[in-house]
PDB file of C-alpha atoms in Angstrom:
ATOM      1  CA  UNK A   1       0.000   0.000   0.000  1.00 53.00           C
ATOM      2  CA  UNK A   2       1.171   3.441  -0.985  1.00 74.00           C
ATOM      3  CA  UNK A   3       1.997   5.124   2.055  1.00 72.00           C
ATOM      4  CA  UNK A   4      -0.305   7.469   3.846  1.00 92.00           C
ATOM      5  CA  UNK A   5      -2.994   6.580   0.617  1.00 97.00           C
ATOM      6  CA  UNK A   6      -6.281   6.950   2.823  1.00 98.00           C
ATOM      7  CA  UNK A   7      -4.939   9.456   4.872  1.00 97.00           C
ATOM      8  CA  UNK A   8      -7.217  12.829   4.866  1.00 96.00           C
ATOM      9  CA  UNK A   9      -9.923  11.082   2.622  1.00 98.00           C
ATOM     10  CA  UNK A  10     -13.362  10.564   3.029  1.00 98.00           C
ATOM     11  CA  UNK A  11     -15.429   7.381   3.229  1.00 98.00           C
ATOM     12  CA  UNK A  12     -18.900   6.929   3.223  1.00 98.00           C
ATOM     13  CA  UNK A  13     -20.475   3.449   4.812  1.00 98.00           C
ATOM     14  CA  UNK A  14     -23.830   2.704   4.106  1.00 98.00           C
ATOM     15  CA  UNK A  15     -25.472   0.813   7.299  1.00 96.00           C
ATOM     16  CA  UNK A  16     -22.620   1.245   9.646  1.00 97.00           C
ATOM     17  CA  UNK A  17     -23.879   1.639  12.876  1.00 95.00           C
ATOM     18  CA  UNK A  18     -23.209  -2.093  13.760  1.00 94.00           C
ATOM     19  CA  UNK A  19     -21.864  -5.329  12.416  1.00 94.00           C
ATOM     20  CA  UNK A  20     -19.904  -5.611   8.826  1.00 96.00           C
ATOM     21  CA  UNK A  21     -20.572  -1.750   8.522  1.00 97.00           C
ATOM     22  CA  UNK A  22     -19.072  -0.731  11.573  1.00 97.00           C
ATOM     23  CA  UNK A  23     -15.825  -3.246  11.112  1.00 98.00           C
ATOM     24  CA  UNK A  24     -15.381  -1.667   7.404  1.00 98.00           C
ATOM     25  CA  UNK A  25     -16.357   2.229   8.871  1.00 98.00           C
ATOM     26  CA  UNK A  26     -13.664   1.804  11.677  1.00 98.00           C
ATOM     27  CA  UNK A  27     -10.996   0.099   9.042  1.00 98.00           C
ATOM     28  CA  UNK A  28     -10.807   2.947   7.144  1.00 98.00           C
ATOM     29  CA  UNK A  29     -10.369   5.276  10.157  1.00 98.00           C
ATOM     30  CA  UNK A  30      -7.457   3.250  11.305  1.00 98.00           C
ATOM     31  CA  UNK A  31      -6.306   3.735   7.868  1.00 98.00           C
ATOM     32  CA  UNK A  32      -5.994   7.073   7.970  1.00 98.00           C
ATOM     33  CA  UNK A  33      -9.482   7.915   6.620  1.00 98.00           C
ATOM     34  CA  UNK A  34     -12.575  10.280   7.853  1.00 98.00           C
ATOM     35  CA  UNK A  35     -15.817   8.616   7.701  1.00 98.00           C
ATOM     36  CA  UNK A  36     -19.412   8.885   7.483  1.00 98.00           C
ATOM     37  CA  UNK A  37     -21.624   6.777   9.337  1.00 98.00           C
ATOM     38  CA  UNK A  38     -25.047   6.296   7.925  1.00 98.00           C
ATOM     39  CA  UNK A  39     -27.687   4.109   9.716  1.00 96.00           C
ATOM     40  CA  UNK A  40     -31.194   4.155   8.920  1.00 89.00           C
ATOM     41  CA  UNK A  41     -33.468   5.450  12.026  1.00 79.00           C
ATOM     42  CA  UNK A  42     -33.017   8.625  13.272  1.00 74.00           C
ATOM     43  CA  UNK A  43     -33.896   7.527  16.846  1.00 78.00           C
ATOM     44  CA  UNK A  44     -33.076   4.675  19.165  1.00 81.00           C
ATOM     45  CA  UNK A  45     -30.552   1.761  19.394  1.00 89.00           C
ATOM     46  CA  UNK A  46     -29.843   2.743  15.699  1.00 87.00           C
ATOM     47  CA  UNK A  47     -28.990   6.084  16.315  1.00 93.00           C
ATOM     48  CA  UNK A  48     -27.415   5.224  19.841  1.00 95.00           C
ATOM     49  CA  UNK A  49     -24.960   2.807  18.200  1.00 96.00           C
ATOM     50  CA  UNK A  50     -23.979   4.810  15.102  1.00 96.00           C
ATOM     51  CA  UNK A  51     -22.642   7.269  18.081  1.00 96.00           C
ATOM     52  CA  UNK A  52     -20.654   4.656  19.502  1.00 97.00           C
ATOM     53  CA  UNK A  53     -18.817   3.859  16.053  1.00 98.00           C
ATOM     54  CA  UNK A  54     -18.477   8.162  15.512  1.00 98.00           C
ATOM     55  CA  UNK A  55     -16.346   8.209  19.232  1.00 98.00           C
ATOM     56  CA  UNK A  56     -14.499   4.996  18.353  1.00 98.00           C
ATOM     57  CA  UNK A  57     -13.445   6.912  15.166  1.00 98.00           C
ATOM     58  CA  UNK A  58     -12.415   9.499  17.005  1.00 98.00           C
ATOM     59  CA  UNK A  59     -10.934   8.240  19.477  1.00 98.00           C
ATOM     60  CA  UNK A  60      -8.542   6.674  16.584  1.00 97.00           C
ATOM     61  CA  UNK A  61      -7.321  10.593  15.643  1.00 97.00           C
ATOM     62  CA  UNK A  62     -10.200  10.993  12.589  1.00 98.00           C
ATOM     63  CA  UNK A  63     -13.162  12.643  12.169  1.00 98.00           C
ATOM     64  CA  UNK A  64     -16.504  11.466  12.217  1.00 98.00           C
ATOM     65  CA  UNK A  65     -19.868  12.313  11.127  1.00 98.00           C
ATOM     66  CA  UNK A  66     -23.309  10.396  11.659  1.00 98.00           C
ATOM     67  CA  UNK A  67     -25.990  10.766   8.926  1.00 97.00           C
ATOM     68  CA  UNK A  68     -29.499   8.587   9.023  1.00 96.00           C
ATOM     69  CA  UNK A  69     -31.276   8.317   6.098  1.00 97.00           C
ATOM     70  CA  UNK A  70     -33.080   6.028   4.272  1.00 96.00           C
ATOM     71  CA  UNK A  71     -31.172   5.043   1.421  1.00 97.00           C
ATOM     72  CA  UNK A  72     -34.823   3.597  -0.278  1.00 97.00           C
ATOM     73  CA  UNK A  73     -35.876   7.465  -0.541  1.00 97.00           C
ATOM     74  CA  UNK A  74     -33.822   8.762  -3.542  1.00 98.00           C
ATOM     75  CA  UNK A  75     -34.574  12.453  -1.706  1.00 98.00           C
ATOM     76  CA  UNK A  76     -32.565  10.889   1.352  1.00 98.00           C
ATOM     77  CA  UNK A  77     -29.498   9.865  -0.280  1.00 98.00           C
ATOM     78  CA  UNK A  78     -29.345  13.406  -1.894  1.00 98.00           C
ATOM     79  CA  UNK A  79     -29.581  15.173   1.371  1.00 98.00           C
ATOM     80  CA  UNK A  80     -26.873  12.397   3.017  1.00 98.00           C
ATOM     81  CA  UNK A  81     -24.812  13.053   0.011  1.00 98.00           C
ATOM     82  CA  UNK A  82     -25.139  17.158   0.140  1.00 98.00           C
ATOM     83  CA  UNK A  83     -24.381  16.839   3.702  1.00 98.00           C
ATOM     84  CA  UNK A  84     -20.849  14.321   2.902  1.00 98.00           C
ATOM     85  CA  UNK A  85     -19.992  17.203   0.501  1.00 98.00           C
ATOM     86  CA  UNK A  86     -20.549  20.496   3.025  1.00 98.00           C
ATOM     87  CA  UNK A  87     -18.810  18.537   6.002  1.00 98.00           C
ATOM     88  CA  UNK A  88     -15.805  16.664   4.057  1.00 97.00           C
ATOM     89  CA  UNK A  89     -15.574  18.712   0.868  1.00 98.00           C
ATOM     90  CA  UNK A  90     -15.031  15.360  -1.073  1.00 98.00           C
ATOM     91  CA  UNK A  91     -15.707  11.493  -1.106  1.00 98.00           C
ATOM     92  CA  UNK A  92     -13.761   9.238  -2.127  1.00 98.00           C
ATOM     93  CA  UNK A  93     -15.001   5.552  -1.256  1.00 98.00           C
ATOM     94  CA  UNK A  94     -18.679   4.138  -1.365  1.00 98.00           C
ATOM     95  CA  UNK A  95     -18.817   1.486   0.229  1.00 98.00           C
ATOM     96  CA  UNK A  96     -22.677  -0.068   0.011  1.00 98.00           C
ATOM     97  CA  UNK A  97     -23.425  -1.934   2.994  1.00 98.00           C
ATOM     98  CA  UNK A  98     -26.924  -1.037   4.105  1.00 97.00           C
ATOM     99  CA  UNK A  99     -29.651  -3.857   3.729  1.00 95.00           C
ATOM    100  CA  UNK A 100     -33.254  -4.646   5.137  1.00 93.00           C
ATOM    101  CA  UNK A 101     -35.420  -7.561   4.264  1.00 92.00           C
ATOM    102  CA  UNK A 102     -37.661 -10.121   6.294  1.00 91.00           C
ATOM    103  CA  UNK A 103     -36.759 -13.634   6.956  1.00 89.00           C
ATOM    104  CA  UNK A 104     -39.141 -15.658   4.962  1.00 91.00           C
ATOM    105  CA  UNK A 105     -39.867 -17.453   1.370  1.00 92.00           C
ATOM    106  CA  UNK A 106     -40.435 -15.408  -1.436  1.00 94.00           C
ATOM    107  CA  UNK A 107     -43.985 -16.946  -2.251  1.00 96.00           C
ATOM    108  CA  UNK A 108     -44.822 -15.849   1.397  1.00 96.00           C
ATOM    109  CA  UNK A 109     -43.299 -12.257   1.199  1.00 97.00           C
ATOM    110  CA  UNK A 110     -46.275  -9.374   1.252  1.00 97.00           C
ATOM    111  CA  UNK A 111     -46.645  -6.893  -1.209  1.00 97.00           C
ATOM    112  CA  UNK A 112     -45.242  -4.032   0.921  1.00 97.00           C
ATOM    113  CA  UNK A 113     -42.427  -6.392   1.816  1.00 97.00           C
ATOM    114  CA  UNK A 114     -41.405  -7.015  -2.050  1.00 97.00           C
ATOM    115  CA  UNK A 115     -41.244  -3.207  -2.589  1.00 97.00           C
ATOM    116  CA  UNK A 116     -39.161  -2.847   0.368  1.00 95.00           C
ATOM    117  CA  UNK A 117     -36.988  -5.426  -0.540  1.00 96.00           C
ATOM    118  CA  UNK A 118     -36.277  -4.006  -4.150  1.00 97.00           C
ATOM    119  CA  UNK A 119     -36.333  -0.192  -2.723  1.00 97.00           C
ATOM    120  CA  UNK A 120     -34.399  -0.915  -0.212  1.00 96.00           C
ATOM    121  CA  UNK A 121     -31.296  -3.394  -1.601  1.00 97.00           C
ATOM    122  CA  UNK A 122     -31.893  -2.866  -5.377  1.00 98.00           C
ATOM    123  CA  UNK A 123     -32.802   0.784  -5.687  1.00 98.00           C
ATOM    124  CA  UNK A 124     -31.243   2.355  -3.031  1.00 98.00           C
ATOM    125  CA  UNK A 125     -27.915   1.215  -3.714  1.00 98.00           C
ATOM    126  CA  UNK A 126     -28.540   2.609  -7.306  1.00 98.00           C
ATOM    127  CA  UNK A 127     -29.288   6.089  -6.104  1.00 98.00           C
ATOM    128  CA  UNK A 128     -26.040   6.508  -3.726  1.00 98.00           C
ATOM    129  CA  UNK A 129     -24.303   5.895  -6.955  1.00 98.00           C
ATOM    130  CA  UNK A 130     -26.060   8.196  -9.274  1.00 98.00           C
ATOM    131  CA  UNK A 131     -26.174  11.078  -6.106  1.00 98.00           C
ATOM    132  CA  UNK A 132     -22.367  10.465  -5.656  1.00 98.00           C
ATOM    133  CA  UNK A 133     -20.789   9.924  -8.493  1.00 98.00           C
ATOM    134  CA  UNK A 134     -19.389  13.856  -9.285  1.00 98.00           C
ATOM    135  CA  UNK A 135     -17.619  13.634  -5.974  1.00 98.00           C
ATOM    136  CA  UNK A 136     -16.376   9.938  -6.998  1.00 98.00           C
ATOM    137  CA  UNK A 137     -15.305  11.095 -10.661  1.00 98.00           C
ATOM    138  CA  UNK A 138     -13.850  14.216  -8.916  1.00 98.00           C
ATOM    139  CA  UNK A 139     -11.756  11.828  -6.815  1.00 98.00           C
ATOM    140  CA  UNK A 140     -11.452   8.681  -8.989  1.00 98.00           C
ATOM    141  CA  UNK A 141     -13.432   6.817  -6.451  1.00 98.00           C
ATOM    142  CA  UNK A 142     -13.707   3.529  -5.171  1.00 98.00           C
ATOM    143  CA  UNK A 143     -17.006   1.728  -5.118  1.00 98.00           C
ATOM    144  CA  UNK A 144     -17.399  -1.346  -2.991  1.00 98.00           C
ATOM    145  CA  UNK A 145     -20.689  -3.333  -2.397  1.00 98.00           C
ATOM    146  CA  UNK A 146     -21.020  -5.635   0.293  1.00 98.00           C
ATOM    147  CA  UNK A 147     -22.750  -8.937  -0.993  1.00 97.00           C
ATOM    148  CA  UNK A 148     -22.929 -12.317   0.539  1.00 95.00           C
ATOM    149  CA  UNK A 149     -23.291 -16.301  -0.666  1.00 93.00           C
ATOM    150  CA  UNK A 150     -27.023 -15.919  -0.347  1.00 91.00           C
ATOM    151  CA  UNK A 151     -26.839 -14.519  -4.206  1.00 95.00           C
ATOM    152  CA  UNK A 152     -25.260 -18.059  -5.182  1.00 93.00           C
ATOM    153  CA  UNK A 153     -27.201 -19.831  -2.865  1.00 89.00           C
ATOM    154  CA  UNK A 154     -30.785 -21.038  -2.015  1.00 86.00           C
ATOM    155  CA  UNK A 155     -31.816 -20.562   1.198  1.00 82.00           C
ATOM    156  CA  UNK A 156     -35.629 -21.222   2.199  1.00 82.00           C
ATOM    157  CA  UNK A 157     -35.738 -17.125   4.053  1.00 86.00           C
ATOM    158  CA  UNK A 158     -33.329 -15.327   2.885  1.00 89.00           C
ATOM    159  CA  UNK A 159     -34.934 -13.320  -0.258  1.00 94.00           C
ATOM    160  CA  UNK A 160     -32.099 -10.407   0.579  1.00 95.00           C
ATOM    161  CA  UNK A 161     -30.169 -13.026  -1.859  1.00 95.00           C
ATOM    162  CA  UNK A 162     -31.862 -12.133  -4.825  1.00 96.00           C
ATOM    163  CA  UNK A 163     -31.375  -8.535  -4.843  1.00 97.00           C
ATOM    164  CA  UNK A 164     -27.268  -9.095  -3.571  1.00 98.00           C
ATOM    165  CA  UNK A 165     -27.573 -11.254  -7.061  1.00 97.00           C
ATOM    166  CA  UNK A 166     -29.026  -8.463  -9.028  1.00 98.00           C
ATOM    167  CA  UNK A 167     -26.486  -6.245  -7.026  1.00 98.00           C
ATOM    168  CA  UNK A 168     -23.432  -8.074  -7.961  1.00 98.00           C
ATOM    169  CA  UNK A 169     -24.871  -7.401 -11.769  1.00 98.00           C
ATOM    170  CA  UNK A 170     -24.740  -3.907 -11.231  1.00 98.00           C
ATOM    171  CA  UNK A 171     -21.246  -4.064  -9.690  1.00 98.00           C
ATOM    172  CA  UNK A 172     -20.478  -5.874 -13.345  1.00 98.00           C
ATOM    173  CA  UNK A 173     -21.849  -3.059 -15.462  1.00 98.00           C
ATOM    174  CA  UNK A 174     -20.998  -0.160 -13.713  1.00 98.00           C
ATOM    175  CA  UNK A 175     -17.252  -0.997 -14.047  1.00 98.00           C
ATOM    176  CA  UNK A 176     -17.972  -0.832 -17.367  1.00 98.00           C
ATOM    177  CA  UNK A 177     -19.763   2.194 -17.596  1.00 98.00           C
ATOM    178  CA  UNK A 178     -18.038   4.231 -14.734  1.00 98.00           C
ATOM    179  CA  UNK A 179     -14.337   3.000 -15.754  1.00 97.00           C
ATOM    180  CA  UNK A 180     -13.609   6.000 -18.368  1.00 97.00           C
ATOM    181  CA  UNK A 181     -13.646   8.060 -15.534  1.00 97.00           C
ATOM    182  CA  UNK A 182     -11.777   6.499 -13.618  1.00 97.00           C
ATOM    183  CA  UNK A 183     -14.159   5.013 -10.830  1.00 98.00           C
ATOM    184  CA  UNK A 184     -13.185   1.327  -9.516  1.00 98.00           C
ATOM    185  CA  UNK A 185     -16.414  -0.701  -8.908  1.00 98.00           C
ATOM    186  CA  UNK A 186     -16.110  -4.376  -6.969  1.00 98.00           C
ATOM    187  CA  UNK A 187     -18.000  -5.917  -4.553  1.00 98.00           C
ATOM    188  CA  UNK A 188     -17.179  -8.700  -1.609  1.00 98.00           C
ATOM    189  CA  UNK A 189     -19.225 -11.621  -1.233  1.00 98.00           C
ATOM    190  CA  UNK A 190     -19.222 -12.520   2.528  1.00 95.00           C
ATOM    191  CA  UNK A 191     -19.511 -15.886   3.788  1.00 92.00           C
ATOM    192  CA  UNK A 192     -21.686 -16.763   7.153  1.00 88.00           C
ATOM    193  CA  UNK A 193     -20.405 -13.988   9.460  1.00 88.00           C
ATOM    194  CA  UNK A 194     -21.613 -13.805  13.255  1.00 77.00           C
ATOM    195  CA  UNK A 195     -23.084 -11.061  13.478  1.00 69.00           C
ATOM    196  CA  UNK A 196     -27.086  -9.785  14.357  1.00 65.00           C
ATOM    197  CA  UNK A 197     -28.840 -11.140  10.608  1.00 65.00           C
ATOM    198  CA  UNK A 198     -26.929 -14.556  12.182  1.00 61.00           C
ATOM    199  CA  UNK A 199     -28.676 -14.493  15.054  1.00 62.00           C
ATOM    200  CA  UNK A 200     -32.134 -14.400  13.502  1.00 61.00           C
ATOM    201  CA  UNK A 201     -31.537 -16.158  10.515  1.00 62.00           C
ATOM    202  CA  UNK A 202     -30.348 -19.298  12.576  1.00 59.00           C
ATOM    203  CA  UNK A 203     -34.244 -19.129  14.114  1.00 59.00           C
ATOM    204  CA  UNK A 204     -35.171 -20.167  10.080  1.00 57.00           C
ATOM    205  CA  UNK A 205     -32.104 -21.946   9.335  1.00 62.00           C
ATOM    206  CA  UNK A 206     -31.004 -24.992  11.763  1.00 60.00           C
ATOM    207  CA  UNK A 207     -28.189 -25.699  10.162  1.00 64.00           C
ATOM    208  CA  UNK A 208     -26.501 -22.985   9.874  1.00 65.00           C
ATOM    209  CA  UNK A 209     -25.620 -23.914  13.663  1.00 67.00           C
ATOM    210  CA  UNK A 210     -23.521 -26.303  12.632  1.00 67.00           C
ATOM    211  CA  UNK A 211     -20.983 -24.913  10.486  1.00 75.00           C
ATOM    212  CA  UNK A 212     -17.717 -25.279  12.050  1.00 78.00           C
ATOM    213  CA  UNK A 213     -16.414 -22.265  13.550  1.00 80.00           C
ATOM    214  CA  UNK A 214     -13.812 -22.118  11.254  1.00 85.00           C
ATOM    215  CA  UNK A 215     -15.754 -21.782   8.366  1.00 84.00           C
ATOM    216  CA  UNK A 216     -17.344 -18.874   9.772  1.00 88.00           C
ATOM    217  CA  UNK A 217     -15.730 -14.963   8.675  1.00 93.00           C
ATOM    218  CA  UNK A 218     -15.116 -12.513  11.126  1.00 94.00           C
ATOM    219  CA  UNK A 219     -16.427  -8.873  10.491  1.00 96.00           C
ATOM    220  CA  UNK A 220     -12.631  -7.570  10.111  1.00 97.00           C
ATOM    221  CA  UNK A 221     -12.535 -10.213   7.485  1.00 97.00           C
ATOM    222  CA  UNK A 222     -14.532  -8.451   5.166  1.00 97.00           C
ATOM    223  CA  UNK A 223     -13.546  -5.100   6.364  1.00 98.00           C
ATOM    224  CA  UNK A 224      -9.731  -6.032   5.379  1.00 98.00           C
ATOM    225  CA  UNK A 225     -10.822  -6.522   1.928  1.00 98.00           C
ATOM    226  CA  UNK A 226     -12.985  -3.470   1.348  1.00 98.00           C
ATOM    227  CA  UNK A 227      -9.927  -1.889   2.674  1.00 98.00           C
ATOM    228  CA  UNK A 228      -8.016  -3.741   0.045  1.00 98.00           C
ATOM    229  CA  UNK A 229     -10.115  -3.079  -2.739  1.00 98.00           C
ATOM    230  CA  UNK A 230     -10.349   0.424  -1.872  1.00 98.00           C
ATOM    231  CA  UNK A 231      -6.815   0.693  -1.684  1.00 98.00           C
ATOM    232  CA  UNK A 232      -3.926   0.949  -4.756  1.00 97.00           C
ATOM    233  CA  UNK A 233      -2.704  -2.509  -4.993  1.00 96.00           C
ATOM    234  CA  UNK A 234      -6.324  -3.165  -6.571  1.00 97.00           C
ATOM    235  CA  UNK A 235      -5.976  -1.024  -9.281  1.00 96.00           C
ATOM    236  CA  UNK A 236      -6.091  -3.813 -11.827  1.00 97.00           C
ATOM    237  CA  UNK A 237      -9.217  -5.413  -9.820  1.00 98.00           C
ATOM    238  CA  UNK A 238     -12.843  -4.173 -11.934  1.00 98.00           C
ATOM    239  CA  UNK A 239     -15.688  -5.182 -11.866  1.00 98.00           C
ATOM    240  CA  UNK A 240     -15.147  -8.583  -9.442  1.00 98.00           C
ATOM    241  CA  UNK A 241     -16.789 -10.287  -6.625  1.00 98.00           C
ATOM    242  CA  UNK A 242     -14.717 -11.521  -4.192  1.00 98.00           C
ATOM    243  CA  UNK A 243     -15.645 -14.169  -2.445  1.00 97.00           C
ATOM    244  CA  UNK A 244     -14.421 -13.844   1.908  1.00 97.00           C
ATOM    245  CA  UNK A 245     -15.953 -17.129   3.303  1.00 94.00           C
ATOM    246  CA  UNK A 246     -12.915 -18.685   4.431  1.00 92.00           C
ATOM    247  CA  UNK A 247     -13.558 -22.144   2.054  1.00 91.00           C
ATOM    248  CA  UNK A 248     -16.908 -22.364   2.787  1.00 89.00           C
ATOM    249  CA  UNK A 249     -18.308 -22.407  -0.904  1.00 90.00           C
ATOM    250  CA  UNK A 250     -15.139 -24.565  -2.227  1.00 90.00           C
ATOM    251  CA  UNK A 251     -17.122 -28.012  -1.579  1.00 79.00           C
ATOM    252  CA  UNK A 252     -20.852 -29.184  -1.449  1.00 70.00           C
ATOM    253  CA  UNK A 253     -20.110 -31.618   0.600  1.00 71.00           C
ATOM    254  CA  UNK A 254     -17.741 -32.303   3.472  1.00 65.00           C
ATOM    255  CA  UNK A 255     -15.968 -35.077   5.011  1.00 66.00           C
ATOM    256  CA  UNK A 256     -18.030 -36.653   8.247  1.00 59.00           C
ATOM    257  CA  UNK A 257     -14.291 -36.068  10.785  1.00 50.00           C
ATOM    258  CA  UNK A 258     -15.096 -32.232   9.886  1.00 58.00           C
ATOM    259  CA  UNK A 259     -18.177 -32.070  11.593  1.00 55.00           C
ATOM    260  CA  UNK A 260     -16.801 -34.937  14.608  1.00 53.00           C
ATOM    261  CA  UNK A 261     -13.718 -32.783  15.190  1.00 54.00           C
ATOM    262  CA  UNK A 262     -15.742 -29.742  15.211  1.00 54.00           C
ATOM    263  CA  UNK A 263     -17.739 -31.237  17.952  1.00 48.00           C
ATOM    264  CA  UNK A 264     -14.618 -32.337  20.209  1.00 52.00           C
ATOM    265  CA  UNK A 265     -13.357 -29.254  20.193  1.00 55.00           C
ATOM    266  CA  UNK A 266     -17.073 -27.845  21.429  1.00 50.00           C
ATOM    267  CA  UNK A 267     -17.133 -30.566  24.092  1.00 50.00           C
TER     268      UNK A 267
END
């Protein structure tokens, strides 16, 4: 990494307030970067804990600033973006992390739900692009999306993992289209990473319980490579997903001592 490369710049996390967000929001500050912490209600735990990342930040020597919005409402991400601009002058990494979606089969999801779902994880990724993308071509930005395997996978409630599919499309063509000005676009696929969406989606998933722990991808995991992407030594990376899972996908099945040894070491 080119030294001091992040230092003095200006990141903007989508959904940061806790989990993968947080991890990638408080990479960049130990970096060298200031960030912007978005989170999606203005009041309660969400707001409570995007404060906790902004003193953590800067605590580590950078600045901080906490913006909610609701990146679904094109008129949100316009204000967030204005409000980047007037407090950092600049952006220079997007990193789209924000997501909301129930825990349950498509065929079962209401109509309210669907539009959420697409308004949400679909369009509102799609309009922090288009609202930021002078300050990105101003900087030659760095776009990352945050994805996960649920876009390869089927799982019976996860529906998020047809819009991180469509997602992982857009990552594709925007590279394309966004490359002549010299905007990087990539996107990480996570594997199963402990965080809160864990917690509930083992309620609809028993399985899940018993993937050995170290198949499982810490949230500094997947902050490492946004940092990575973000960063010089990717300059020949466009328009990829990278898969963090930590082997996970490599085999359909595994070997019966995986699961036994996992089990010792529990007991």
């Amino acid at each position: 990494m080119e030294k001091d490369f992040f230092t003095d710049k200006v990141a903007l996390v989508t959904g940061s307030s806790r989990g993968i967000g947080r991890a990638v929001a408080l990479a960049f500050a130990r970096a060298g970067s200031n960030v912007v912490i978005n989170h999606y209600r203005a009041e309660g735990s969400s707001k409570r804990k995007a404060e906790e990342v902004c003193r953590e930040i800067e605590d580590l020597g950078r600045k901080a600033l906490v913006v909610p919005a609701d990146i679904g409402q094109k008129s949100a991400v316009r204000e967030m973006i204005e409000a980047v601009f007037g407090w950092g002058g600049r952006l220079d990494f997007l990193v789209l992390n924000a997501a909301k979606a129930p825990f349950k089969p498509i065929e079962k999801l209401l109509e309210r739900e669907i539009r959420q779902l697409v308004e949400t994880n679909y369009m509102g990724n799609i309009f922090c692009i288009q609202e930021a993308l002078k300050l990105l071509e101003a900087a030659a930005g760095k776009i990352v999306f945050i994805s996960s395997l649920g876009s390869r996978f089927y799982n019976p409630s996860y529906p998020l993992g047809s819009m991180k599919a469509a997602m992982e499309a857009v990552v594709r063509d925007c590279a394309e289209s966004l490359g002549p000005k010299d905007i990087s676009v990539n996107a990480i696929c996570g594997g199963v990473v402990k965080t809160d969406s864990f917690r509930v989606l083992r309620q609809y998933m028993e399985e899940i319980e018993h993937i050995p722990e170290e198949l499982c991808v810490t949230t500094e995991a997947i902050a490492d490579v946004a940092i990575f992407l973000c960063g010089p030594a990717a300059r020949g990376i466009r328009g990829q997903t990278i898969i963090v899972d930590n082997g996970l996908s490599n085999r359909l099945y595994r070997p019966a001592w995986a699961a036994k040894t996992e089990i010792k070491k529990r007991g």
